[in-house]
mmCIF file of C-alpha atoms and ligand atoms in Angstrom:
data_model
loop_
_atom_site.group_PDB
_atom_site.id
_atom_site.type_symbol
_atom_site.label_atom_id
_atom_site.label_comp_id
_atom_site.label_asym_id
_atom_site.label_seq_id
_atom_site.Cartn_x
_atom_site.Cartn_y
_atom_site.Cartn_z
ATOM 1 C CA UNK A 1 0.000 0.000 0.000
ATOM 2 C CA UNK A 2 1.042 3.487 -0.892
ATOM 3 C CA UNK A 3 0.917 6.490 1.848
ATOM 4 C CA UNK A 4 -2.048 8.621 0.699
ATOM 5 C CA UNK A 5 -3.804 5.613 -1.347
ATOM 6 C CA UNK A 6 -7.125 5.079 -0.961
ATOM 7 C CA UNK A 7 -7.872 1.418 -2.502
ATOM 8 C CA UNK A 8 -10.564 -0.856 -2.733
ATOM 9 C CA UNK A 9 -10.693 -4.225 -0.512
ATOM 10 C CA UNK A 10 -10.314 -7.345 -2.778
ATOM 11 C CA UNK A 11 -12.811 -9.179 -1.828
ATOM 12 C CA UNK A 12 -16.547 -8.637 -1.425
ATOM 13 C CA UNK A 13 -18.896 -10.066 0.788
ATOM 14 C CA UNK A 14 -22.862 -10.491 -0.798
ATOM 15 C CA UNK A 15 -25.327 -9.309 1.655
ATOM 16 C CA UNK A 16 -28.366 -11.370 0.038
ATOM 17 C CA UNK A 17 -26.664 -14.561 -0.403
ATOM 18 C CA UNK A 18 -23.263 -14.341 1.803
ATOM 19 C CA UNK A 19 -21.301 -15.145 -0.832
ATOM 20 C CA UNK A 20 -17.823 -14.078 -1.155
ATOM 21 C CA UNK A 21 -15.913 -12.856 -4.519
ATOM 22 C CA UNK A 22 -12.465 -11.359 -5.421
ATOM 23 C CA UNK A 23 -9.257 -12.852 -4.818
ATOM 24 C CA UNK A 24 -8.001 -14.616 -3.105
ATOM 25 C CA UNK A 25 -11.062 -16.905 -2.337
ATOM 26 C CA UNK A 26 -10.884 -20.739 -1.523
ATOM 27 C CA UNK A 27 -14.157 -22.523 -2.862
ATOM 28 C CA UNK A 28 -14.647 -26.461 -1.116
ATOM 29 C CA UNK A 29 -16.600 -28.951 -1.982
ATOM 30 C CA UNK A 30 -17.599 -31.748 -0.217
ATOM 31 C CA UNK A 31 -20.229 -34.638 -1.689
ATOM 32 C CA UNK A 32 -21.947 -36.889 0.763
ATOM 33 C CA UNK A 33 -20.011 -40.293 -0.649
ATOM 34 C CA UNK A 34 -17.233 -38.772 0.339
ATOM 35 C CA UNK A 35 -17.695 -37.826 3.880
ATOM 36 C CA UNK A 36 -19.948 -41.442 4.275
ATOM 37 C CA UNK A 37 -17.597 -42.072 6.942
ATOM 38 C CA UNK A 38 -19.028 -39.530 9.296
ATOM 39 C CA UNK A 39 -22.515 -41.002 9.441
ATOM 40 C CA UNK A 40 -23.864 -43.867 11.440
ATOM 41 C CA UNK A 41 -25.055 -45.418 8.509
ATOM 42 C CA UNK A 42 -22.300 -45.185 6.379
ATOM 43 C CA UNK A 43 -23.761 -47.613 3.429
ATOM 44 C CA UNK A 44 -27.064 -45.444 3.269
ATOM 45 C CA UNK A 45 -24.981 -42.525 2.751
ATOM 46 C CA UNK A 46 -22.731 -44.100 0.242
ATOM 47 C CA UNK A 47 -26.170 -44.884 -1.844
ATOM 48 C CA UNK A 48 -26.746 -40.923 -3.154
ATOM 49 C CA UNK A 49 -25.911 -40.086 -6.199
ATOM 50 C CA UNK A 50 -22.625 -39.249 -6.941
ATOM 51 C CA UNK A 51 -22.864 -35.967 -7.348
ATOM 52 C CA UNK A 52 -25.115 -35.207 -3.927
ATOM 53 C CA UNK A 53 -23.621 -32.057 -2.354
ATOM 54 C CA UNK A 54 -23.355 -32.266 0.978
ATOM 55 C CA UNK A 55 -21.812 -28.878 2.198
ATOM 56 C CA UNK A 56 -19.076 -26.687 0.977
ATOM 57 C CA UNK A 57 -17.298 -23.768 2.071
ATOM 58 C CA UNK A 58 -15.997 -19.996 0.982
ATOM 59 C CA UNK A 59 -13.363 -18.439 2.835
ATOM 60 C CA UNK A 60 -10.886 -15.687 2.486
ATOM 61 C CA UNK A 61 -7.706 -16.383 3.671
ATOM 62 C CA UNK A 62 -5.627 -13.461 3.376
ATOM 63 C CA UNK A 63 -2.332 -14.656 4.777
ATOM 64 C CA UNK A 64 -0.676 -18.298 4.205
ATOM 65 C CA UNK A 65 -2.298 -20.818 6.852
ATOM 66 C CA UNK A 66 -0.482 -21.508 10.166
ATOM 67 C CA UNK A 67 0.341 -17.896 10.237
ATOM 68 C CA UNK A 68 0.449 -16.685 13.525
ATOM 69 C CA UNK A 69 -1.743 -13.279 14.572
ATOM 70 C CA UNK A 70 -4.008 -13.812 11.017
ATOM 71 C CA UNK A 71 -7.377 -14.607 11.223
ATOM 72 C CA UNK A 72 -9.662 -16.327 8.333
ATOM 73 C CA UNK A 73 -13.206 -15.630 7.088
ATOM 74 C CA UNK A 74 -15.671 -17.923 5.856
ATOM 75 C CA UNK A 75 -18.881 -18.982 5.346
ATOM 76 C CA UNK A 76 -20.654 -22.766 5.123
ATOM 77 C CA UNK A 77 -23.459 -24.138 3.928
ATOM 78 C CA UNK A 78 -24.765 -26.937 4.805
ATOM 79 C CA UNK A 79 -27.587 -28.644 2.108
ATOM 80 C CA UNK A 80 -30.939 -29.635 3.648
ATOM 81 C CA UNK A 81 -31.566 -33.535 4.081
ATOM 82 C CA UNK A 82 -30.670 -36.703 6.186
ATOM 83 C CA UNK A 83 -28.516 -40.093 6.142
ATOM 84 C CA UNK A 84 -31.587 -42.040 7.633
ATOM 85 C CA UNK A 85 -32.429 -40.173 10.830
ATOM 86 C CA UNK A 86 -29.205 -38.202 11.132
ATOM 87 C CA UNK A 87 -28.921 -34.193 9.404
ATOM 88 C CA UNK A 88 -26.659 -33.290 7.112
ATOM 89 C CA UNK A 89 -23.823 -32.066 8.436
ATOM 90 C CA UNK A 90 -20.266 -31.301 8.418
ATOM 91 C CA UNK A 91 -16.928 -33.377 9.308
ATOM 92 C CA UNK A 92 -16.176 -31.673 12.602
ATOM 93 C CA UNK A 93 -12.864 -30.849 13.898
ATOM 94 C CA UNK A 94 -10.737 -29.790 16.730
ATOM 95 C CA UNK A 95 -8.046 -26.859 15.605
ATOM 96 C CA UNK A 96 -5.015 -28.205 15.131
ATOM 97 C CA UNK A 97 -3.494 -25.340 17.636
ATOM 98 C CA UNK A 98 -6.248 -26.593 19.927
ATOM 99 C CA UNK A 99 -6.489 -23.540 21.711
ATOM 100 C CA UNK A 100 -7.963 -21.459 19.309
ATOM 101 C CA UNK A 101 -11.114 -20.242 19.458
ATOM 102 C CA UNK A 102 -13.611 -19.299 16.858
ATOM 103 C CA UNK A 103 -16.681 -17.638 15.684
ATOM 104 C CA UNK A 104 -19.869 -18.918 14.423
ATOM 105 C CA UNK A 105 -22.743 -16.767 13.109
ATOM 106 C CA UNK A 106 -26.313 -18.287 11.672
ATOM 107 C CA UNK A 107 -27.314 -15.772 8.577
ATOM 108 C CA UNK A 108 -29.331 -18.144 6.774
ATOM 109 C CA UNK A 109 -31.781 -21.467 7.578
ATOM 110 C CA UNK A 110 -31.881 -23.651 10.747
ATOM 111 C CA UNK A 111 -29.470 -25.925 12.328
ATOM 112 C CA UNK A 112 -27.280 -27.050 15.324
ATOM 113 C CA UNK A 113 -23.725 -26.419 16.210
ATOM 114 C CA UNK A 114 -22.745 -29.328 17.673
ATOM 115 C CA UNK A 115 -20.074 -29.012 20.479
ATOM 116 C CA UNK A 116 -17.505 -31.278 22.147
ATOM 117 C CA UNK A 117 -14.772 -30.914 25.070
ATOM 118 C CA UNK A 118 -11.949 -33.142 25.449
ATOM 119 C CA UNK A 119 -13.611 -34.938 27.668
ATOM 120 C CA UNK A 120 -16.229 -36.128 25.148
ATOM 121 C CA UNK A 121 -18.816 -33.875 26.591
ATOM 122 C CA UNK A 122 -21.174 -33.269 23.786
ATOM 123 C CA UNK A 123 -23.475 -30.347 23.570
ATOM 124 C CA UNK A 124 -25.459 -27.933 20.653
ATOM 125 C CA UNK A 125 -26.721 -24.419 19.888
ATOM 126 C CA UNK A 126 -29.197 -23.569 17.791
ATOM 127 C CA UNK A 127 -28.239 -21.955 14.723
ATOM 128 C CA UNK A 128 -30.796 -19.193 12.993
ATOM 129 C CA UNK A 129 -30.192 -16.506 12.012
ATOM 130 C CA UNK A 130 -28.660 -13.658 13.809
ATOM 131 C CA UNK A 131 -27.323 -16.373 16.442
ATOM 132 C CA UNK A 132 -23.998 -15.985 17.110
ATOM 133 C CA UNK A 133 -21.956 -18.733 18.644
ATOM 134 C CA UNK A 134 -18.117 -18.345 20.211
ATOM 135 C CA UNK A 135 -16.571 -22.157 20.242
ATOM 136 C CA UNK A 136 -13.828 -21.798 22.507
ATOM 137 C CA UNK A 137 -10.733 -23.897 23.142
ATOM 138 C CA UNK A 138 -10.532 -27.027 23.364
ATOM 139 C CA UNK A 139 -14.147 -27.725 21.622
ATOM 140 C CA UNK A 140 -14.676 -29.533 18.781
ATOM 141 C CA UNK A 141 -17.344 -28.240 16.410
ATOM 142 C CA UNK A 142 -19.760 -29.610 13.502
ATOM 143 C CA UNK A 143 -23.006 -28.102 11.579
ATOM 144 C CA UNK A 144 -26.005 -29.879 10.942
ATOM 145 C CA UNK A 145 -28.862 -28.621 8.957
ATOM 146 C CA UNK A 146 -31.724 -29.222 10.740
ATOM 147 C CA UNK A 147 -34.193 -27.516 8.451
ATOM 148 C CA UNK A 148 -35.255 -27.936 4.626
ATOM 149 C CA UNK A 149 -33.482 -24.837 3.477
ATOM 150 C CA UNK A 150 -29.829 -24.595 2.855
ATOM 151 C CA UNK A 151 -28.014 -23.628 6.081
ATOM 152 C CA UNK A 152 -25.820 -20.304 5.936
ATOM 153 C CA UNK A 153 -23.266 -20.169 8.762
ATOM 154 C CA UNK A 154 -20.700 -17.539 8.769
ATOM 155 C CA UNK A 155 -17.077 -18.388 10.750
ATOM 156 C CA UNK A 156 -14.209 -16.204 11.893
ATOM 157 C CA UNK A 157 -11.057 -18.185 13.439
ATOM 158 C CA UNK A 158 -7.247 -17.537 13.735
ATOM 159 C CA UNK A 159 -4.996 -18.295 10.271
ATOM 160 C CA UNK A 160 -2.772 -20.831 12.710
ATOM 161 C CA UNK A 161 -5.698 -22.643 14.043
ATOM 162 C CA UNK A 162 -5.353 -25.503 11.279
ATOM 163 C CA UNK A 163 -8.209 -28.586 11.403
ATOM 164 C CA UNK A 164 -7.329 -31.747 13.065
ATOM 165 C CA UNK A 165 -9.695 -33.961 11.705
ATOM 166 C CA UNK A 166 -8.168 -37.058 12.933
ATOM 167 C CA UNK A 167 -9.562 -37.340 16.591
ATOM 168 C CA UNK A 168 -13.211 -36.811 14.979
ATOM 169 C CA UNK A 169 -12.411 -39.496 12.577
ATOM 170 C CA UNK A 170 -11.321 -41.651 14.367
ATOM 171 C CA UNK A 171 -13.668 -41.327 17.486
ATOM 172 C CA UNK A 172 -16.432 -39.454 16.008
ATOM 173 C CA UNK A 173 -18.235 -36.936 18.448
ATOM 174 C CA UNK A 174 -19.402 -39.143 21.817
ATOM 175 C CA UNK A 175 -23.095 -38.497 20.891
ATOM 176 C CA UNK A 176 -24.928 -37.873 17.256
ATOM 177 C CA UNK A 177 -27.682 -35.104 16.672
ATOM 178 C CA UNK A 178 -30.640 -37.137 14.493
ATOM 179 C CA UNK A 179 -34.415 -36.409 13.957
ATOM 180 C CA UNK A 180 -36.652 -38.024 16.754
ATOM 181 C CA UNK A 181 -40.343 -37.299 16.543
ATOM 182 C CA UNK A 182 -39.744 -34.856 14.456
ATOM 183 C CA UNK A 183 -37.629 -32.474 16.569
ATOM 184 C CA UNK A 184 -33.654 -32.788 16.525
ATOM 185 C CA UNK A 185 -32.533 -34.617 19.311
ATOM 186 C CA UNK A 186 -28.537 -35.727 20.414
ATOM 187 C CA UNK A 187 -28.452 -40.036 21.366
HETATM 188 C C1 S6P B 201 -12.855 -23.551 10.139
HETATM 189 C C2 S6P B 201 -14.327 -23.468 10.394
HETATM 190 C C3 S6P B 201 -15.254 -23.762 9.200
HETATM 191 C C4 S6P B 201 -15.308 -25.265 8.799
HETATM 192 C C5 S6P B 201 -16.457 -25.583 7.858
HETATM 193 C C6 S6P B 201 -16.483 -27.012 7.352
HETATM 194 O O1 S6P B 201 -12.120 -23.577 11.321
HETATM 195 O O2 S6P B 201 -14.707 -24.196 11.525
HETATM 196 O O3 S6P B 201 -14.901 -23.012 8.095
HETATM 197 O O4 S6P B 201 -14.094 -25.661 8.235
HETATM 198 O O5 S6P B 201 -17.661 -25.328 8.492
HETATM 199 O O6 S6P B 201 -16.427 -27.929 8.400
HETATM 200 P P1 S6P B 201 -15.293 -29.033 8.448
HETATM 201 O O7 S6P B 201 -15.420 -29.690 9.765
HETATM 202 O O8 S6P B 201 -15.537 -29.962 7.282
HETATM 203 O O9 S6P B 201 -13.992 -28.306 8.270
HETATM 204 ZN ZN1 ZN B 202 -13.016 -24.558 13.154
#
């Protein structure tokens, strides 16, 4: 930047559907076959169609991850529907830097934020919008759309957080958020 400059910022956030443009912006993708693993009943999920969209993810990343005193902005959104009884949702993850803390903010839809401590406590927020969630450290966190619209979740976190998705992966969250009469329910 130039003393005296007045610029433009590079990226732009839309206010009607929370999408971001400019550069640099990451776009993910993530179909349901391949995050089967996350669901209880991995071969129902494995049975959509190949192309089934299960969430994906915008952020701007404005310095190179694992840099320390950054912070990243995103925003997720979760598709409406269910693996049997259980919501969409998304892999969950501790931060790698497990102490990091972010920020969650519904703009769009209905959901749960499901939480976890390190001692497998497992918890969730509503998500609507205008709800704003702070997921502290040492808490694992995962979306799930609870609703039939797409869920819009905006997300703030530190650029040397990172994602360990291992733990998750390998030990799932100690309790699972699915529809029971009709109203979302953790088992
Ligand atoms: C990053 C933040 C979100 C998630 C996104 C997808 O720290 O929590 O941007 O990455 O919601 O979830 P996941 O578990 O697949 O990364
Ligand atoms: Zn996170």
């Amino acid at each position: 930047m130039n003393h005296l400059e007045i610029t433009n910022t590079p990226v732009i956030l839309g206010l009607n559907n929370y999408s971001l443009t400019g550069k640099p912006i990451i776009n993910q993708q993530r179909t349901l076959k391949e995050v089967a693993s996350i669901y209880q009943d991995q071969e129902v999920a494995k049975q959509f169609p190949d192309d089934t969209i299960a969430y994906t993810v915008q952020a701007w990343m404005p310095v190179a991850e694992g840099t320390s005193g950054g912070l990243f902005f995103g925003a997720s959104t979760i598709m409406p529907g269910k693996v049997g009884t259980e919501y969409f949702m998304t892999k969950g993850h501790f931060h790698s830097l497990g102490d990091r803390a972010e920020f969650y903010w519904g703009i769009q839809g209905k959901g749960m934020l499901i939480l976890m401590d390190r001692d497998r406590n497992t918890w969730a927020e509503e998500v609507y919008p205008g709800s704003l969630h702070y997921i502290g450290s040492e808490i694992a966190h995962r979306l799930a759309n609870t609703g039939n619209e797409n869920l819009i979740v905006g997300a703030c976190w530190p650029s040397d957080a990172g994602h360990d998705y291992d733990e998750i992966a390998r030990n799932g969250f100690s309790a699972r958020l699915v529809e029971e009469d009709g109203n979302p329910t953790l088992v």
